[in-house]
Coordinates of C-alpha atoms (C1' of nucleotides) in Angstrom, one line a residue:
Chain A
M1 CA 111.0 115.1 77.0
I2 CA 113.5 112.3 76.8
P3 CA 115.1 111.0 73.6
S4 CA 113.1 108.9 71.3
E5 CA 112.8 105.1 71.4
A6 CA 114.8 104.7 68.3
Y7 CA 117.7 106.8 69.6
L8 CA 117.8 105.2 73.1
A9 CA 117.6 101.7 71.6
S10 CA 120.5 102.2 69.3
N11 CA 122.4 104.2 71.8
Y12 CA 122.2 101.6 74.5
G13 CA 122.5 98.7 72.1
V14 CA 119.2 97.0 72.9
A15 CA 116.3 96.1 70.6
L16 CA 113.4 98.5 70.2
G17 CA 111.0 96.1 71.8
T18 CA 113.1 95.7 74.9
L19 CA 113.4 99.4 75.3
R20 CA 109.7 99.8 75.0
Q21 CA 109.2 97.2 77.7
A22 CA 111.6 99.2 80.0
L23 CA 109.7 102.4 79.3
A24 CA 106.4 100.6 80.1
L25 CA 107.7 99.9 83.5
L26 CA 108.5 103.6 84.1
V27 CA 105.0 104.5 82.9
E28 CA 103.6 102.0 85.4
D29 CA 105.5 103.6 88.2
G30 CA 104.4 107.1 87.1
I31 CA 108.0 108.2 86.3
V32 CA 107.3 109.1 82.7
R33 CA 104.2 109.7 80.5
R34 CA 104.1 108.8 76.8
E35 CA 102.1 110.6 74.2
H36 CA 101.5 109.1 70.8
G37 CA 103.1 111.2 68.1
R38 CA 104.7 113.6 70.5
G39 CA 107.2 111.9 72.7
T40 CA 108.0 110.5 76.1
F41 CA 108.0 113.1 79.0
V42 CA 109.2 113.0 82.5
S43 CA 106.2 113.1 84.8
R44 CA 105.7 116.2 86.8
G45 CA 104.7 114.2 89.9
L46 CA 101.5 114.6 91.9
D47 CA 99.8 118.0 91.4
S48 CA 97.8 117.9 94.6
A49 CA 96.5 114.4 95.3
S50 CA 93.7 116.4 96.8
M51 CA 92.4 115.6 100.2
M52 CA 89.1 116.8 98.8
R53 CA 88.7 113.4 97.2
F54 CA 87.8 112.1 100.7
F55 CA 85.0 114.6 101.2
R56 CA 82.1 116.1 99.5
F57 CA 81.9 119.8 100.3
Q58 CA 80.8 121.2 96.9
S59 CA 77.4 122.7 97.4
D60 CA 75.9 120.2 94.9
N61 CA 76.6 122.4 91.9
S62 CA 79.0 120.4 89.7
N63 CA 81.6 123.2 89.1
A64 CA 84.8 122.1 90.7
A65 CA 85.8 125.3 92.5
A66 CA 89.4 125.1 93.5
P67 CA 89.7 125.4 97.3
Q68 CA 91.6 128.4 98.7
S69 CA 94.4 127.9 101.1
N70 CA 95.4 129.9 104.2
I71 CA 98.5 129.4 106.3
L72 CA 97.4 130.2 109.8
Q73 CA 100.7 129.5 111.6
R74 CA 104.3 128.6 111.0
R75 CA 106.6 127.2 113.7
F76 CA 110.1 125.8 113.8
R77 CA 111.0 123.1 116.2
H78 CA 113.0 119.8 116.7
P79 CA 111.5 116.7 115.1
S80 CA 109.5 114.2 117.2
L81 CA 110.9 110.7 117.3
A82 CA 108.6 109.5 114.5
E83 CA 109.4 112.6 112.4
A84 CA 113.2 112.1 112.8
K85 CA 112.9 108.5 111.7
A86 CA 110.6 109.3 108.7
F87 CA 112.8 112.2 107.5
S88 CA 116.1 110.6 108.5
L89 CA 116.9 113.6 110.7
E90 CA 118.9 113.8 113.9
A91 CA 116.9 114.6 117.0
S92 CA 118.8 117.9 117.1
G93 CA 117.6 118.7 113.5
Q94 CA 114.8 121.1 112.6
V95 CA 111.4 120.9 111.0
M96 CA 108.9 123.5 109.9
Q97 CA 105.3 123.0 111.0
L98 CA 102.4 124.7 109.3
E99 CA 98.8 125.0 110.2
R100 CA 96.7 125.4 107.1
L101 CA 93.0 126.0 106.4
R102 CA 91.4 125.0 103.1
S103 CA 88.2 126.7 102.2
I104 CA 85.7 126.5 99.4
E105 CA 83.9 129.8 98.5
G106 CA 84.9 131.2 101.9
H107 CA 83.6 128.2 103.8
P108 CA 86.3 126.4 105.9
C109 CA 86.5 122.7 105.1
L110 CA 89.8 121.1 106.0
L111 CA 92.3 121.8 108.7
E112 CA 95.8 120.6 108.1
S113 CA 99.0 120.2 110.1
I114 CA 102.0 119.9 107.8
V115 CA 105.5 119.0 108.8
L116 CA 108.5 119.5 106.5
P117 CA 112.1 118.6 107.1
L118 CA 114.2 121.7 107.3
P119 CA 117.5 121.7 105.5
M120 CA 115.5 120.5 102.5
F121 CA 112.7 123.1 102.5
G122 CA 115.0 126.0 103.5
A123 CA 113.7 128.1 100.6
L124 CA 110.2 128.1 102.1
A125 CA 111.4 128.8 105.6
D126 CA 112.6 132.3 104.6
S127 CA 109.6 133.3 102.4
N128 CA 106.4 135.0 103.4
T129 CA 103.6 132.5 103.8
A130 CA 101.1 135.0 102.4
D131 CA 102.7 134.6 99.0
W132 CA 102.4 130.8 98.9
D133 CA 100.4 129.0 96.2
D134 CA 97.1 127.2 96.9
L135 CA 98.7 123.9 95.8
L136 CA 101.7 123.0 97.8
Y137 CA 103.2 120.1 95.7
P138 CA 103.9 122.2 92.6
M139 CA 105.3 124.9 94.8
Y140 CA 107.6 122.4 96.5
Q141 CA 108.9 121.5 93.1
R142 CA 109.3 125.1 91.8
R143 CA 110.9 126.5 94.9
C144 CA 112.7 123.6 96.4
G145 CA 113.2 121.2 93.5
L146 CA 111.3 118.5 95.3
V147 CA 109.0 116.2 93.3
V148 CA 106.3 114.4 95.2
Q149 CA 106.0 111.1 93.5
H150 CA 103.6 109.1 95.6
A151 CA 101.9 109.3 99.0
Q152 CA 100.2 107.1 101.5
D153 CA 97.1 108.1 103.3
E154 CA 95.8 106.5 106.5
L155 CA 92.2 107.3 107.5
R156 CA 90.7 107.2 111.0
F157 CA 87.6 108.5 112.7
S158 CA 88.1 111.0 115.5
H159 CA 86.7 114.2 117.2
L160 CA 87.8 117.8 116.9
S161 CA 89.4 119.6 119.8
A162 CA 88.0 122.9 120.8
R163 CA 90.7 124.7 119.0
Q164 CA 90.4 122.7 115.8
A165 CA 86.6 123.0 115.8
S166 CA 86.8 126.8 116.0
R167 CA 89.0 126.9 112.9
L168 CA 86.4 124.9 111.0
R169 CA 83.4 126.7 112.6
L170 CA 82.1 123.5 114.2
E171 CA 81.5 122.5 117.8
S172 CA 84.1 121.1 120.1
G173 CA 84.1 117.3 120.0
H174 CA 82.4 117.3 116.6
P175 CA 83.1 114.0 114.7
C176 CA 85.8 114.3 112.1
V177 CA 87.8 112.1 109.7
L178 CA 91.5 112.3 110.2
V179 CA 93.8 111.6 107.3
E180 CA 97.5 111.0 108.0
R181 CA 99.6 111.3 104.9
Q182 CA 103.2 110.6 104.2
A183 CA 104.5 111.9 100.9
F184 CA 107.6 110.6 99.1
D185 CA 109.9 111.7 96.3
I186 CA 111.1 109.5 93.5
A187 CA 114.0 108.1 95.6
G188 CA 111.5 107.0 98.2
R189 CA 112.5 109.6 100.8
C190 CA 109.7 110.9 103.0
V191 CA 109.5 114.6 102.2
E192 CA 106.2 115.6 104.0
R193 CA 104.0 114.5 106.8
R194 CA 100.5 115.9 106.9
T195 CA 97.5 115.4 109.1
T196 CA 94.2 116.6 107.7
R197 CA 90.9 116.9 109.6
G198 CA 87.5 117.4 108.0
D199 CA 83.8 117.1 109.1
A200 CA 82.9 113.4 109.3
Y201 CA 79.4 114.2 107.9
S202 CA 81.0 115.4 104.7
F203 CA 83.2 112.3 104.4
T204 CA 82.6 110.0 101.4
Y205 CA 85.1 107.8 99.7
T206 CA 84.8 105.4 96.8
A207 CA 87.2 102.4 96.5
H208 CA 87.4 100.0 93.6
V209 CA 88.3 96.4 94.4
K210 CA 90.4 94.6 91.9
Chain B
M1 CA 94.3 76.3 82.5
I2 CA 94.1 77.7 79.0
P3 CA 96.2 76.5 76.1
S4 CA 99.8 77.6 75.9
E5 CA 101.0 80.7 74.2
A6 CA 102.6 78.7 71.4
Y7 CA 99.4 76.8 70.7
L8 CA 97.1 79.9 70.7
A9 CA 99.5 81.9 68.6
S10 CA 99.7 79.3 65.8
N11 CA 96.1 78.4 66.1
Y12 CA 94.9 82.1 65.8
G13 CA 97.5 82.9 63.2
V14 CA 99.2 85.7 65.2
A15 CA 102.8 86.2 66.3
L16 CA 103.8 85.0 69.8
G17 CA 104.6 88.6 70.9
T18 CA 101.2 89.8 69.9
L19 CA 99.5 87.0 71.8
R20 CA 101.5 87.7 74.9
Q21 CA 100.4 91.4 74.7
A22 CA 96.8 90.2 74.5
L23 CA 97.2 88.0 77.6
A24 CA 98.9 90.8 79.4
L25 CA 95.6 92.8 79.0
L26 CA 93.6 89.9 80.5
V27 CA 96.0 89.7 83.4
E28 CA 95.6 93.5 84.0
D29 CA 91.8 93.0 84.1
G30 CA 92.2 90.1 86.5
I31 CA 90.6 87.6 84.1
V32 CA 93.6 85.3 84.0
R33 CA 96.7 84.7 86.1
R34 CA 100.0 83.5 84.6
E35 CA 102.5 81.2 86.4
H36 CA 106.0 80.9 85.0
G37 CA 106.7 77.3 84.0
R38 CA 103.2 76.1 84.8
G39 CA 100.7 77.8 82.5
T40 CA 98.0 80.5 82.2
F41 CA 94.9 80.0 84.4
V42 CA 91.5 81.5 84.5
S43 CA 91.2 83.6 87.6
R44 CA 88.8 82.4 90.3
G45 CA 87.5 85.9 90.9
L46 CA 87.5 87.7 94.2
D47 CA 87.6 85.4 97.2
S48 CA 86.2 87.8 99.7
A49 CA 87.5 91.4 99.1
S50 CA 87.0 91.5 102.8
M51 CA 85.2 94.4 104.5
M52 CA 87.7 93.7 107.3
R53 CA 90.2 95.7 105.4
F54 CA 88.4 98.9 106.4
F55 CA 88.6 98.1 110.1
R56 CA 91.0 96.9 112.7
F57 CA 89.2 94.5 115.0
Q58 CA 92.0 92.0 115.7
S59 CA 93.0 92.2 119.3
D60 CA 96.5 93.4 118.4
N61 CA 97.9 89.8 118.1
S62 CA 99.0 89.4 114.5
N63 CA 97.3 86.1 113.7
A64 CA 94.6 86.7 111.1
A65 CA 91.7 84.9 112.6
A66 CA 89.1 84.4 109.9
P67 CA 85.8 86.0 110.9
Q68 CA 82.8 83.8 111.5
S69 CA 79.6 84.5 109.7
N70 CA 76.0 84.2 110.9
I71 CA 72.9 84.8 108.8
L72 CA 70.4 86.4 111.1
Q73 CA 67.5 86.8 108.7
R74 CA 66.4 86.0 105.2
R75 CA 63.5 87.8 103.4
F76 CA 62.1 87.7 99.9
R77 CA 60.6 90.9 98.5
H78 CA 60.2 93.0 95.4
P79 CA 63.2 95.2 94.4
S80 CA 63.4 98.8 95.3
L81 CA 63.7 101.2 92.4
A82 CA 67.5 101.4 92.7
E83 CA 67.8 97.7 93.0
A84 CA 65.6 97.0 90.0
K85 CA 67.8 99.3 88.0
A86 CA 71.1 97.9 89.2
F87 CA 70.0 94.3 88.7
S88 CA 68.0 95.0 85.5
L89 CA 64.9 93.5 87.1
E90 CA 61.2 94.4 86.6
A91 CA 59.5 96.1 89.6
S92 CA 57.5 92.9 89.9
G93 CA 60.6 90.8 90.2
Q94 CA 62.1 89.3 93.4
V95 CA 65.2 89.8 95.4
M96 CA 66.5 87.9 98.5
Q97 CA 67.6 90.1 101.4
L98 CA 70.0 88.8 104.1
E99 CA 71.0 90.2 107.4
R100 CA 74.4 88.9 108.4
L101 CA 76.7 89.3 111.3
R102 CA 80.4 88.8 111.1
S103 CA 82.3 88.1 114.3
I104 CA 85.9 87.5 115.4
E105 CA 86.4 85.1 118.2
G106 CA 82.8 85.4 119.2
H107 CA 82.9 89.2 119.2
P108 CA 80.4 90.8 116.7
C109 CA 82.2 93.2 114.4
L110 CA 80.2 93.9 111.2
L111 CA 76.6 94.0 110.4
E112 CA 75.6 93.5 106.8
S113 CA 72.5 93.8 104.7
I114 CA 72.9 91.8 101.5
V115 CA 70.5 92.0 98.5
L116 CA 70.7 89.4 95.7
P117 CA 68.6 89.3 92.5
L118 CA 66.4 86.2 92.5
P119 CA 66.2 84.2 89.4
M120 CA 70.0 84.3 89.5
F121 CA 70.5 83.1 93.0
G122 CA 67.7 80.6 93.1
A123 CA 70.0 77.8 94.3
L124 CA 70.5 79.8 97.5
A125 CA 66.9 80.7 98.0
D126 CA 66.0 77.0 98.7
S127 CA 69.0 76.1 100.9
N128 CA 69.3 76.3 104.7
T129 CA 71.3 79.4 105.6
A130 CA 72.9 77.5 108.5
D131 CA 74.8 75.5 106.0
W132 CA 76.3 78.5 104.3
D133 CA 80.0 79.2 104.1
D134 CA 81.7 82.0 105.9
L135 CA 82.9 83.4 102.6
L136 CA 80.0 84.2 100.3
Y137 CA 81.8 84.9 96.9
P138 CA 83.3 81.4 96.6
M139 CA 79.9 80.0 97.5
Y140 CA 78.2 82.1 94.9
Q141 CA 80.5 80.6 92.4
R142 CA 80.2 77.0 93.6
R143 CA 76.4 76.9 94.0
C144 CA 75.2 79.5 91.4
G145 CA 78.1 79.6 88.9
L146 CA 78.5 83.3 89.5
V147 CA 82.0 84.8 89.6
V148 CA 82.4 88.2 91.4
Q149 CA 85.1 89.9 89.3
H150 CA 85.2 93.4 90.8
A151 CA 83.4 95.6 93.2
Q152 CA 82.9 99.2 94.1
D153 CA 82.7 100.4 97.7
E154 CA 81.4 103.7 98.9
L155 CA 82.2 104.7 102.4
R156 CA 80.3 107.2 104.6
F157 CA 80.0 108.1 108.2
S158 CA 76.7 107.4 110.1
H159 CA 75.1 106.3 113.3
L160 CA 73.7 103.0 114.4
S161 CA 69.9 102.5 114.9
A162 CA 68.8 100.9 118.1
R163 CA 68.3 97.6 116.3
Q164 CA 71.6 97.7 114.5
A165 CA 73.4 98.7 117.7
S166 CA 72.0 95.7 119.6
R167 CA 73.3 93.3 117.0
L168 CA 76.8 94.8 117.4
R169 CA 76.5 95.1 121.2
L170 CA 76.9 98.9 121.0
E171 CA 74.7 101.8 122.1
S172 CA 72.0 103.2 120.0
G173 CA 73.3 106.1 118.0
H174 CA 76.9 104.9 118.2
P175 CA 79.0 106.3 115.4
C176 CA 79.6 103.8 112.6
V177 CA 81.2 103.7 109.2
L178 CA 78.8 102.5 106.4
V179 CA 80.2 100.8 103.4
E180 CA 77.9 100.4 100.4
R181 CA 79.1 97.9 97.9
Q182 CA 78.1 96.8 94.4
A183 CA 79.7 93.7 93.1
F184 CA 79.9 92.8 89.4
D185 CA 80.6 89.7 87.4
I186 CA 82.9 89.5 84.4
A187 CA 80.2 90.7 82.0
G188 CA 79.8 93.8 84.2
R189 CA 76.4 92.9 85.5
C190 CA 75.7 93.9 89.1
V191 CA 75.1 90.6 91.1
E192 CA 75.1 91.8 94.7
R193 CA 74.4 95.0 96.7
R194 CA 75.6 95.0 100.2
T195 CA 75.6 97.5 103.1
T196 CA 78.1 97.0 105.9
R197 CA 78.2 98.8 109.2
G198 CA 81.0 98.7 111.7
D199 CA 82.2 100.7 114.7
A200 CA 83.6 104.0 113.6
Y201 CA 86.3 103.8 116.3
S202 CA 87.6 100.6 114.7
F203 CA 87.8 102.2 111.3
T204 CA 91.1 102.6 109.7
Y205 CA 91.9 102.5 106.0
T206 CA 95.1 103.0 104.0
A207 CA 95.1 104.4 100.5
H208 CA 98.1 104.7 98.3
V209 CA 98.2 107.7 95.9
K210 CA 99.7 107.0 92.5
Chain C
dC1 C1' 106.3 116.1 55.8
dA2 C1' 109.6 114.3 59.2
dG3 C1' 109.5 112.4 63.8
dT4 C1' 107.2 110.3 67.4
dG5 C1' 105.0 106.3 69.8
dG6 C1' 101.9 101.8 68.8
dT7 C1' 101.3 97.3 66.8
dC8 C1' 103.0 93.3 64.8
dT9 C1' 106.1 89.6 63.0
dA10 C1' 109.1 85.3 63.3
dG11 C1' 112.2 83.8 65.3
dA12 C1' 116.2 82.7 69.4
dC13 C1' 117.4 81.8 74.0
dC14 C1' 116.6 81.6 79.0
dA15 C1' 114.2 80.4 83.6
dC16 C1' 111.1 77.8 85.9
dC17 C1' 108.1 73.7 86.9
dG18 C1' 106.8 69.0 87.4
dC19 C1' 107.5 64.3 86.2
Chain D
dC1 C1' 113.6 66.0 80.5
dG2 C1' 109.7 68.3 77.9
dG3 C1' 106.5 72.0 78.4
dT4 C1' 105.5 76.4 80.2
dG5 C1' 106.0 81.4 80.5
dG6 C1' 109.8 85.5 80.3
dT7 C1' 113.1 88.1 77.8
dC8 C1' 115.2 89.7 73.8
dT9 C1' 116.1 90.6 68.8
dA10 C1' 115.8 93.1 64.2
dG11 C1' 113.2 94.4 61.6
dA12 C1' 108.2 96.1 59.0
dC13 C1' 104.3 98.9 58.9
dC14 C1' 100.6 101.9 61.0
dA15 C1' 98.7 106.1 63.6
dC16 C1' 99.3 110.3 65.5
dT17 C1' 101.5 115.1 66.0
dG18 C1' 103.2 119.4 64.7
dG19 C1' 105.5 122.6 61.7

DNA sequence: CAGTGGTCTAGACCACCGC
DNA sequence: CGGTGGTCTAGACCACTGG
């Protein structure tokens, strides 16, 4: 919680209305959240911004079963050109690459390739992936102090390679939807690059215009 | 243009700040648009909310060539159950169904099926489709007084029928992305239902999270 | 009940637009 | 230059929360 309107206004020597306008801007950007009668709180950032919103896997019963998460592989390597640029790393720097499978009730749904810049995520490089949480963003915050504040997803249509298909228990060449995400912290630094693949036949997305 | 803040405030007997807050809500909902030094104007509604934003057809030169539009067919029929419900029509009512092809530089890109409720769009039922504009929403407004204020798009993956494929010069069964849109006026009434199909390999969509 | 955010007032002054 | 929206002030009062 941050100090009250009245305190901040007098402390900074501005009128209450002006301070409220400033806070409204922070709310708009998702930096803080206001609760009538309680106070103004610093936002915890994105919890998951679930990739599941692009798909419909739930077996038509309405209970929102949280998907399980399995880290299949972890590698350390130098960044690609694009990664070095996005993360502001030297070509000689290091990144951690993860392969991750998300499942609902034991049924594999999404296959993810996650790339994290390394000095920053050092705390995760040393830990056992079996102990990791199902939701990564809250874990980034807890163990690395990194808050994911917004993200950008780019969707394309593609096909699964034989290796990808076997992970998802589908046939090689099966149509898939590919989501390429870049996630950013409050300062606007890219802190994660992620590629997610899921069955194109489960894809469904709703967009509101204006 | 609507009357100025000062006029409205005194006329309605509220403070200027209060009136500004009210107008801010209208701006948020896209009802009006404010221009510093000029005035406050009633929004003209969506111009096109182009389906093109879901695809990348432009042949990599950055000029945004406006797509041409061809009405291939017009039919009149009774509404389906879903249509009757969405449009608040009786089962014995009438709708106008259009098949429409959108092309860029002569190359067919999108195939659309558009359904309009009929007492409402009577002015278009009698007119020659060859004279229609490339952009429908401004034409709805000009000729029927109907302002499309917001819309909801639902995206799915599918395949083209032989008939659809021939319209788009693709092979039967070719993968496509299917966009089902419902468009609404300011009062929240559904005024158009539209199904758009385009080559899945041209599909690309960017979503920002928070 | 004290403390918080939410709404409202009645002004002052500034920045922008078009004539 | 007059008219417009944009910012700011210094209060008053209301509505909600939690101990």
